[in-house]
CSV table of C-alpha atoms and ligand atoms in Angstrom, one decimal:
chain,number,residue,atom,x,y,z
A,1,MET,CA,-63.5,-13.8,36.5
A,2,THR,CA,-66.3,-15.7,34.9
A,3,PHE,CA,-68.8,-14.6,32.2
A,4,LYS,CA,-71.5,-14.7,34.8
A,5,GLU,CA,-69.6,-12.2,36.8
A,6,LEU,CA,-69.6,-9.8,33.5
A,7,ASN,CA,-73.4,-9.8,33.8
A,8,ILE,CA,-73.8,-11.9,30.8
A,9,SER,CA,-77.4,-13.0,30.4
A,10,GLU,CA,-78.5,-16.7,30.8
A,11,PRO,CA,-79.3,-17.5,27.1
A,12,ILE,CA,-75.8,-16.4,26.1
A,13,LEU,CA,-74.2,-18.1,29.2
A,14,LYS,CA,-75.8,-21.4,28.1
A,15,ALA,CA,-74.4,-20.8,24.4
A,16,LEU,CA,-70.9,-20.1,25.8
A,17,ILE,CA,-71.1,-23.4,27.8
A,18,ASN,CA,-72.0,-25.1,24.8
A,19,LYS,CA,-68.7,-23.5,23.1
A,20,LYS,CA,-66.8,-24.8,26.2
A,21,TYR,CA,-65.6,-21.1,26.9
A,22,GLU,CA,-64.7,-21.3,30.6
A,23,THR,CA,-63.3,-17.8,31.2
A,24,PRO,CA,-63.4,-14.6,29.3
A,25,THR,CA,-60.2,-13.8,27.6
A,26,PRO,CA,-58.5,-10.4,28.6
A,27,ILE,CA,-60.1,-8.4,25.9
A,28,GLN,CA,-63.4,-9.9,26.6
A,29,GLU,CA,-63.0,-9.1,30.3
A,30,GLN,CA,-62.2,-5.4,29.6
A,31,ALA,CA,-64.5,-4.8,26.5
A,32,ILE,CA,-67.7,-6.4,27.5
A,33,PRO,CA,-68.5,-4.1,30.5
A,34,VAL,CA,-67.6,-1.1,28.4
A,35,ALA,CA,-69.8,-2.3,25.5
A,36,LEU,CA,-72.7,-3.2,27.7
A,37,SER,CA,-72.7,0.2,29.4
A,38,GLY,CA,-73.2,1.8,25.9
A,39,GLN,CA,-69.9,3.6,25.9
A,40,ASP,CA,-67.7,3.9,22.6
A,41,LEU,CA,-64.8,1.6,22.5
A,42,LEU,CA,-61.3,1.7,21.0
A,43,GLY,CA,-60.0,-1.9,21.0
A,44,ILE,CA,-56.5,-2.7,20.1
A,45,ALA,CA,-56.4,-6.3,19.6
A,46,GLN,CA,-55.4,-8.8,16.8
A,47,THR,CA,-57.1,-11.9,15.7
A,48,GLY,CA,-56.8,-14.8,18.2
A,49,THR,CA,-57.6,-12.7,21.3
A,50,GLY,CA,-61.2,-13.4,21.3
A,51,LYS,CA,-62.1,-10.2,20.0
A,52,THR,CA,-65.1,-11.3,18.1
A,53,ALA,CA,-67.0,-12.6,21.1
A,54,ALA,CA,-65.9,-9.3,22.9
A,55,PHE,CA,-68.2,-7.3,20.5
A,56,ALA,CA,-70.7,-10.0,19.6
A,57,ILE,CA,-71.7,-10.9,23.1
A,58,PRO,CA,-72.7,-7.5,24.3
A,59,ILE,CA,-74.5,-6.8,21.1
A,60,ILE,CA,-76.6,-9.9,21.4
A,61,GLN,CA,-77.4,-9.2,25.0
A,62,LYS,CA,-78.5,-5.5,24.3
A,63,LEU,CA,-80.6,-6.4,21.2
A,64,ASN,CA,-82.1,-9.6,22.8
A,65,GLN,CA,-85.7,-8.2,23.3
A,66,PRO,CA,-88.8,-9.6,22.1
A,67,GLN,CA,-89.7,-8.5,18.5
A,68,PRO,CA,-92.9,-6.4,18.4
A,69,LYS,CA,-95.5,-8.5,16.6
A,70,GLY,CA,-96.5,-7.3,13.2
A,71,GLN,CA,-93.3,-4.9,13.0
A,72,LYS,CA,-90.6,-5.4,10.4
A,73,ARG,CA,-87.1,-6.3,11.7
A,74,GLU,CA,-84.8,-3.5,11.0
A,75,ILE,CA,-81.0,-3.9,11.0
A,76,LYS,CA,-80.0,-2.6,14.5
A,77,ALA,CA,-76.3,-3.7,14.4
A,78,LEU,CA,-73.7,-3.6,11.6
A,79,ILE,CA,-70.4,-5.2,11.7
A,80,LEU,CA,-67.9,-4.2,9.0
A,81,THR,CA,-65.0,-6.5,8.4
A,82,PRO,CA,-62.5,-6.3,5.5
A,83,THR,CA,-62.7,-9.8,4.1
A,84,ARG,CA,-65.2,-12.5,3.1
A,85,GLU,CA,-63.5,-15.1,5.3
A,86,LEU,CA,-63.6,-12.9,8.5
A,87,ALA,CA,-67.2,-11.8,7.8
A,88,ILE,CA,-68.3,-15.6,7.5
A,89,GLN,CA,-66.3,-16.3,10.7
A,90,ILE,CA,-68.0,-13.6,12.5
A,91,ASP,CA,-71.4,-14.6,11.3
A,92,GLU,CA,-70.6,-18.0,12.6
A,93,CYS,CA,-69.8,-16.6,16.1
A,94,PHE,CA,-73.2,-14.8,16.2
A,95,SER,CA,-74.8,-18.1,15.2
A,96,ASP,CA,-73.3,-19.8,18.2
A,97,TYR,CA,-73.6,-17.0,20.8
A,98,SER,CA,-77.1,-16.2,19.8
A,99,LYS,CA,-78.3,-19.7,19.6
A,100,TYR,CA,-80.8,-19.3,22.5
A,101,THR,CA,-82.1,-16.1,21.5
A,102,ASP,CA,-84.6,-15.3,18.6
A,103,LEU,CA,-82.3,-12.7,17.0
A,104,ARG,CA,-81.8,-12.9,13.2
A,105,HIS,CA,-78.3,-12.1,11.6
A,106,THR,CA,-76.9,-12.5,8.2
A,107,VAL,CA,-73.6,-11.9,6.3
A,108,ILE,CA,-73.0,-10.2,3.0
A,109,PHE,CA,-69.9,-9.9,0.8
A,110,GLY,CA,-69.0,-9.6,-2.8
A,111,GLY,CA,-67.8,-12.2,-5.4
A,112,VAL,CA,-71.1,-14.1,-5.1
A,113,SER,CA,-74.5,-13.7,-6.4
A,114,GLN,CA,-76.5,-11.1,-4.4
A,115,ILE,CA,-80.0,-12.8,-4.9
A,116,PRO,CA,-79.7,-15.3,-1.6
A,117,GLN,CA,-78.3,-12.4,0.4
A,118,VAL,CA,-81.2,-10.1,-0.8
A,119,GLU,CA,-83.6,-12.6,-0.1
A,120,THR,CA,-82.6,-13.1,3.6
A,121,LEU,CA,-82.3,-9.3,4.1
A,122,LYS,CA,-85.8,-9.0,2.7
A,123,ARG,CA,-87.1,-11.3,5.6
A,124,GLY,CA,-85.9,-9.0,8.1
A,125,ILE,CA,-82.7,-9.2,10.3
A,126,ASP,CA,-81.2,-7.6,13.4
A,127,ILE,CA,-77.6,-8.0,12.9
A,128,LEU,CA,-75.6,-7.5,9.6
A,129,ILE,CA,-72.2,-8.5,9.1
A,130,ALA,CA,-70.7,-7.1,5.9
A,131,THR,CA,-67.6,-6.2,3.7
A,132,PRO,CA,-67.7,-2.7,2.4
A,133,GLY,CA,-68.0,-3.1,-1.2
A,134,ARG,CA,-71.2,-5.4,-1.0
A,135,LEU,CA,-72.8,-3.2,1.6
A,136,LEU,CA,-72.3,0.1,-0.3
A,137,ASP,CA,-73.6,-1.8,-3.5
A,138,LEU,CA,-76.9,-2.8,-1.6
A,139,ILE,CA,-77.3,0.5,0.1
A,140,ASN,CA,-77.1,2.2,-3.4
A,141,GLN,CA,-79.8,-0.2,-4.7
A,142,LYS,CA,-81.9,0.6,-1.8
A,143,ILE,CA,-82.0,-2.8,-0.6
A,144,ILE,CA,-80.2,-2.1,2.7
A,145,THR,CA,-81.2,1.0,4.9
A,146,LEU,CA,-79.2,1.7,8.0
A,147,ASN,CA,-81.5,4.3,9.7
A,148,HIS,CA,-82.1,1.9,12.7
A,149,ILE,CA,-78.3,1.2,13.6
A,150,ARG,CA,-77.7,1.2,17.2
A,151,HIS,CA,-74.4,-0.4,17.3
A,152,PHE,CA,-71.7,-0.3,14.6
A,153,VAL,CA,-68.6,-2.2,14.8
A,154,LEU,CA,-65.5,-1.5,12.6
A,155,ASP,CA,-63.5,-4.6,12.8
A,156,GLU,CA,-59.6,-4.8,11.7
A,157,ALA,CA,-59.6,-1.1,10.8
A,158,ASP,CA,-55.9,-1.3,10.0
A,159,ARG,CA,-56.5,-4.0,7.6
A,160,MET,CA,-59.2,-1.8,6.0
A,161,LEU,CA,-56.7,0.7,5.3
A,162,ASP,CA,-54.3,-1.6,3.9
A,163,MET,CA,-56.7,-3.2,1.7
A,164,GLY,CA,-57.9,0.4,0.3
A,165,PHE,CA,-61.2,0.3,1.9
A,166,ILE,CA,-60.9,3.8,3.7
A,167,HIS,CA,-62.9,5.7,1.0
A,168,ASP,CA,-65.6,3.2,1.3
A,169,ILE,CA,-65.8,3.7,5.1
A,170,LYS,CA,-65.6,7.5,4.6
A,171,ARG,CA,-68.8,7.1,2.3
A,172,LEU,CA,-70.5,4.9,4.8
A,173,LEU,CA,-70.0,7.0,7.9
A,174,PRO,CA,-72.4,9.8,7.1
A,175,ILE,CA,-75.2,7.1,6.2
A,176,LEU,CA,-75.1,5.8,9.8
A,177,PRO,CA,-77.4,7.5,12.3
A,178,LYS,CA,-75.6,10.0,14.6
A,179,ARG,CA,-76.9,8.5,17.8
A,180,LYS,CA,-75.2,5.0,18.1
A,181,GLN,CA,-72.6,3.1,19.8
A,182,THR,CA,-69.3,2.4,17.9
A,183,LEU,CA,-66.9,-0.2,18.6
A,184,PHE,CA,-63.6,0.1,16.8
A,185,PHE,CA,-61.2,-2.6,16.6
A,186,SER,CA,-57.6,-2.5,15.1
A,187,ALA,CA,-54.6,-4.7,15.7
A,188,THR,CA,-52.2,-1.7,15.2
A,189,MET,CA,-52.6,2.0,15.5
A,190,PRO,CA,-50.8,3.9,12.6
A,191,LEU,CA,-51.5,7.5,12.5
A,192,ALA,CA,-54.1,7.3,9.8
A,193,ILE,CA,-56.2,4.8,11.9
A,194,ALA,CA,-55.6,6.7,15.1
A,195,ASN,CA,-57.1,9.9,13.2
A,196,LEU,CA,-59.9,7.8,11.8
A,197,SER,CA,-60.8,6.5,15.2
A,198,LYS,CA,-60.9,10.1,16.7
A,199,SER,CA,-63.2,11.2,14.0
A,200,ILE,CA,-65.7,8.5,14.6
A,201,LEU,CA,-65.5,7.8,18.3
A,202,HIS,CA,-67.1,9.8,21.1
A,203,ASN,CA,-65.2,9.7,24.5
A,204,PRO,CA,-64.2,6.1,24.0
A,205,ALA,CA,-62.8,3.7,26.5
A,206,LYS,CA,-59.4,2.3,25.4
A,207,VAL,CA,-58.9,-1.4,25.8
A,208,GLU,CA,-55.5,-2.9,24.6
A,209,VAL,CA,-54.3,-6.5,24.8
A,210,THR,CA,-51.1,-8.0,23.5
A,211,PRO,CA,-49.1,-5.1,21.7
A,212,VAL,CA,-48.5,-6.2,18.0
A,213,SER,CA,-44.9,-5.9,18.5
A,214,SER,CA,-44.8,-8.8,20.9
A,215,THR,CA,-44.9,-12.6,20.1
A,216,VAL,CA,-45.9,-15.1,22.5
A,217,ASN,CA,-43.4,-17.3,24.3
A,218,THR,CA,-45.2,-20.4,23.5
A,219,ILE,CA,-44.2,-20.0,19.7
A,220,ASP,CA,-40.8,-21.7,18.9
A,221,GLN,CA,-39.5,-19.5,16.2
A,222,GLN,CA,-36.9,-20.7,13.8
A,223,LEU,CA,-35.1,-19.2,10.8
A,224,TYR,CA,-33.9,-21.1,7.8
A,225,PHE,CA,-31.4,-19.5,5.4
A,226,VAL,CA,-32.0,-20.9,2.0
A,227,GLU,CA,-31.6,-19.7,-1.7
A,228,LYS,CA,-34.8,-19.2,-3.6
A,229,PRO,CA,-34.4,-22.2,-5.9
A,230,ASP,CA,-34.2,-24.5,-2.8
A,231,LYS,CA,-37.1,-23.1,-0.9
A,232,SER,CA,-39.6,-25.8,-2.2
A,233,SER,CA,-37.4,-28.8,-1.5
A,234,LEU,CA,-36.7,-27.5,2.0
A,235,LEU,CA,-40.5,-27.1,2.6
A,236,VAL,CA,-41.1,-30.6,1.4
A,237,SER,CA,-38.4,-32.1,3.6
A,238,ILE,CA,-39.9,-30.2,6.6
A,239,LEU,CA,-43.6,-31.3,5.8
A,240,GLU,CA,-42.5,-34.9,5.3
A,241,LYS,CA,-40.8,-34.8,8.6
A,242,GLU,CA,-43.3,-32.9,10.6
A,243,GLN,CA,-46.9,-34.0,10.4
A,244,LYS,CA,-48.3,-31.0,11.7
A,245,SER,CA,-51.3,-28.8,10.7
A,246,THR,CA,-49.4,-26.1,9.0
A,247,LEU,CA,-50.2,-22.8,7.4
A,248,VAL,CA,-47.8,-21.7,4.6
A,249,PHE,CA,-47.5,-18.0,3.7
A,250,SER,CA,-46.8,-17.0,0.1
A,251,ARG,CA,-46.0,-13.6,-1.1
A,252,THR,CA,-48.1,-13.9,-4.2
A,253,LYS,CA,-51.0,-15.9,-5.4
A,254,HIS,CA,-49.0,-17.5,-8.2
A,255,GLY,CA,-46.4,-18.5,-6.0
A,256,ALA,CA,-49.0,-20.1,-3.6
A,257,ASP,CA,-50.4,-22.2,-6.6
A,258,LYS,CA,-46.9,-23.3,-7.4
A,259,ILE,CA,-46.2,-24.3,-3.8
A,260,ALA,CA,-49.6,-26.3,-3.8
A,261,ARG,CA,-48.5,-27.9,-6.9
A,262,VAL,CA,-45.1,-29.0,-5.7
A,263,LEU,CA,-46.5,-30.3,-2.5
A,264,ASN,CA,-49.2,-32.3,-4.2
A,265,LYS,CA,-46.9,-33.9,-6.7
A,266,ARG,CA,-44.8,-35.1,-3.6
A,267,GLY,CA,-48.1,-36.6,-2.0
A,268,ILE,CA,-48.5,-33.9,0.6
A,269,GLY,CA,-52.1,-33.1,0.4
A,270,CYS,CA,-52.8,-29.4,0.4
A,271,GLU,CA,-54.7,-26.4,-0.9
A,272,ALA,CA,-54.1,-22.9,-1.7
A,273,ILE,CA,-56.3,-20.1,-0.9
A,274,HIS,CA,-56.0,-16.6,-2.4
A,275,GLY,CA,-58.0,-13.9,-3.8
A,276,ASN,CA,-58.3,-15.5,-7.4
A,277,LYS,CA,-60.1,-18.5,-6.2
A,278,LYS,CA,-63.7,-18.7,-6.2
A,279,GLN,CA,-65.4,-18.2,-2.8
A,280,GLY,CA,-66.7,-21.8,-2.8
A,281,ALA,CA,-63.3,-23.3,-3.5
A,282,ARG,CA,-61.7,-21.2,-0.7
A,283,GLN,CA,-64.5,-22.4,1.7
A,284,ARG,CA,-64.0,-25.9,0.8
A,285,ALA,CA,-60.2,-25.7,1.2
A,286,LEU,CA,-60.8,-24.3,4.5
A,287,SER,CA,-63.2,-26.8,5.7
A,288,ASN,CA,-61.1,-29.6,4.4
A,289,PHE,CA,-58.2,-28.3,6.6
A,290,LYS,CA,-60.3,-27.6,9.6
A,291,LEU,CA,-61.7,-31.3,9.2
A,292,GLY,CA,-58.1,-32.6,9.0
A,293,LYS,CA,-58.6,-34.0,5.5
A,294,THR,CA,-55.5,-31.9,4.5
A,295,HIS,CA,-52.8,-30.9,6.9
A,296,VAL,CA,-51.4,-28.0,4.8
A,297,ILE,CA,-52.9,-24.8,3.6
A,298,ILE,CA,-51.0,-22.2,1.5
A,299,ALA,CA,-52.3,-18.6,1.7
A,300,THR,CA,-51.5,-15.0,0.9
A,301,ASP,CA,-51.6,-12.4,3.7
A,302,ILE,CA,-54.8,-11.1,2.3
A,303,ALA,CA,-56.6,-14.5,2.0
A,304,ALA,CA,-55.4,-15.7,5.3
A,305,ARG,CA,-56.3,-12.4,7.2
A,306,GLY,CA,-58.5,-13.0,10.0
A,307,ILE,CA,-59.0,-16.8,9.3
A,308,ASP,CA,-59.4,-18.5,12.5
A,309,ILE,CA,-57.9,-21.9,12.3
A,310,SER,CA,-57.8,-23.4,15.8
A,311,ASN,CA,-55.1,-26.0,16.9
A,312,LEU,CA,-52.6,-24.7,14.0
A,313,GLU,CA,-49.3,-26.4,15.0
A,314,MET,CA,-47.1,-24.7,12.5
A,315,VAL,CA,-46.7,-21.4,10.5
A,316,ILE,CA,-44.2,-21.4,7.7
A,317,ASN,CA,-43.0,-18.2,6.0
A,318,TYR,CA,-42.3,-19.4,2.7
A,319,ASP,CA,-41.6,-15.7,1.9
A,320,LEU,CA,-40.9,-13.2,4.6
A,321,PRO,CA,-43.3,-10.3,4.7
A,322,ASP,CA,-42.3,-6.7,3.8
A,323,ILE,CA,-43.8,-5.4,7.0
A,324,ALA,CA,-42.4,-6.8,10.4
A,325,GLU,CA,-45.8,-6.3,11.9
A,326,THR,CA,-47.1,-8.9,9.3
A,327,TYR,CA,-44.7,-11.4,10.7
A,328,VAL,CA,-46.3,-10.9,14.3
A,329,HIS,CA,-49.7,-11.4,12.7
A,330,ARG,CA,-48.8,-14.5,10.9
A,331,ILE,CA,-47.2,-16.5,13.4
A,332,GLY,CA,-49.9,-15.5,16.0
A,333,ARG,CA,-51.9,-18.0,14.2
A,334,THR,CA,-50.2,-20.8,16.0
A,335,GLY,CA,-49.5,-21.1,19.8
A,336,ARG,CA,-52.7,-19.8,20.7
A,337,ALA,CA,-54.7,-20.3,23.9
A,338,GLY,CA,-51.5,-21.4,26.0
A,339,LYS,CA,-50.8,-24.1,23.4
A,340,SER,CA,-47.2,-24.2,22.0
A,341,GLY,CA,-46.6,-23.6,18.3
A,342,THR,CA,-43.8,-23.7,15.7
A,343,ALA,CA,-43.0,-20.7,13.2
A,344,LEU,CA,-40.5,-21.3,10.6
A,345,SER,CA,-39.3,-18.7,8.3
A,346,PHE,CA,-37.3,-19.1,5.1
A,347,CYS,CA,-34.9,-16.2,4.4
A,348,THR,CA,-33.0,-15.8,1.1
A,349,GLN,CA,-30.0,-13.3,0.9
A,350,GLU,CA,-32.5,-10.5,-0.2
A,351,GLU,CA,-34.7,-11.2,2.8
A,352,ARG,CA,-32.1,-10.6,5.4
A,353,THR,CA,-33.0,-7.0,5.9
A,354,MET,CA,-36.6,-8.2,6.8
A,355,VAL,CA,-35.3,-10.6,9.7
A,356,LYS,CA,-33.4,-7.4,11.1
A,357,ASP,CA,-36.6,-5.5,11.1
A,358,ILE,CA,-38.7,-8.3,12.7
A,359,GLN,CA,-36.1,-8.8,15.4
A,360,LYS,CA,-36.1,-5.1,16.1
A,361,LEU,CA,-39.7,-5.1,16.4
A,362,THR,CA,-40.1,-8.1,18.4
A,363,GLY,CA,-37.1,-7.8,20.5
A,364,LYS,CA,-36.3,-11.5,19.9
A,365,LYS,CA,-33.6,-13.0,17.9
A,366,LEU,CA,-34.7,-15.7,15.5
A,367,ASN,CA,-32.8,-19.0,15.8
A,368,ALA,CA,-31.0,-19.8,12.6
A,369,VAL,CA,-31.4,-23.6,11.9
A,370,LEU,CA,-29.4,-24.0,8.6
A,371,THR,CA,-27.0,-21.7,7.0
A,372,ALA,CA,-26.6,-21.9,3.2
B,1,AMP,P1,-60.9,-14.3,17.8
B,1,AMP,O1,-60.0,-13.4,18.3
B,1,AMP,O2,-62.4,-13.7,17.9
B,1,AMP,O3,-60.7,-14.7,16.2
B,1,AMP,O4,-61.1,-15.6,18.4
B,1,AMP,C1,-60.0,-16.7,18.4
B,1,AMP,C2,-60.7,-17.9,19.0
B,1,AMP,O5,-60.7,-18.0,20.4
B,1,AMP,C3,-61.8,-18.5,18.3
B,1,AMP,O6,-61.7,-19.8,17.9
B,1,AMP,C4,-62.7,-18.4,19.3
B,1,AMP,O7,-63.8,-19.4,19.3
B,1,AMP,C5,-61.9,-18.7,20.8
B,1,AMP,N1,-62.4,-17.9,21.8
B,1,AMP,C6,-63.0,-16.7,22.0
B,1,AMP,N2,-63.3,-16.5,23.2
B,1,AMP,C7,-63.0,-17.5,24.0
B,1,AMP,C8,-62.9,-17.9,25.4
B,1,AMP,N3,-63.6,-17.0,26.3
B,1,AMP,N4,-62.5,-19.1,25.9
B,1,AMP,C9,-62.1,-20.0,24.9
B,1,AMP,N5,-62.0,-19.8,23.5
B,1,AMP,C10,-62.4,-18.5,23.1
């Protein structure tokens, strides 16, 4: 299957060639024809599957029509996503894929001044990528109207729920026009999400890739039994041995900073990203990591959510997550696109029940490397 066979138009095909995308990923293969047909879509897919292009490409294609002269551009597509990082990444995807069209898009999120965002909005845009809080804020200020929305994407719905955005979404839904296409994406389908999807989708096509309970075989998963005071020296020794691009997960923001301090002291260049860091600092840390200036980034689950770091060689669970599915999300950041990856988990006595939960969910036994 090629993108051409999916009836993707020339300007987008050209952009995909620039991106060196050769074939559609499974979610793209399934979702693009549905989205192009105008049908609603329920997509069960996690980050890393190519789901952004699965909704961005058909939206660009459908909206790519000459802008009538003298008419103000109205927002015709809204993509709602839970985090700033994810919103920025989606916006970058729209820049890439719509490069050879004259569509305009922008991204809005909280935690920064609204002034530049408002200026861009006032010049007129076709596609808006937003996090819920800032969107509702600008709607209340009458800076944004959504009367012309034809395409609505709810991205990472399960994360929205986890992060407490469900009320914001419920406030937003009645503001959207009744006649529109809705594309709903979630990595998991807990009951609350299934109910939400039922309430907003009309006769949707369901598309599902890589169930969340499965981890890919290209990831080498290992377990280290270690007591809490020894975690940082274990981390240092692994990172000194393995010069790999590594994402380290910490349970808390404070913990992430502490790990960063220890590593930096030992000469291992790294940065921590979490919700207490200013937006600029988080972006800088990410770009330093992506450019290879640092090899290690430490993140909390919320900060790391949706971050696309390609060529990530290793994920380390410095702390194990409370929810087994989070483990699958975390380690899914390595071993992408057929590449091999390594996922190491540190496990204290108290965390042993979590290992049991993870093994039960994934159906795989984690190989223990060291026993304390
Ligand atoms: P996503 O799941 O949308 O976060 O995408 C994960 C990564 O896959 C991103 O780095 C995309 O640029 C990349 N990607 C998306 N679609 C394709 C494709 N068809 N071929 C190669 N890479 C892709």
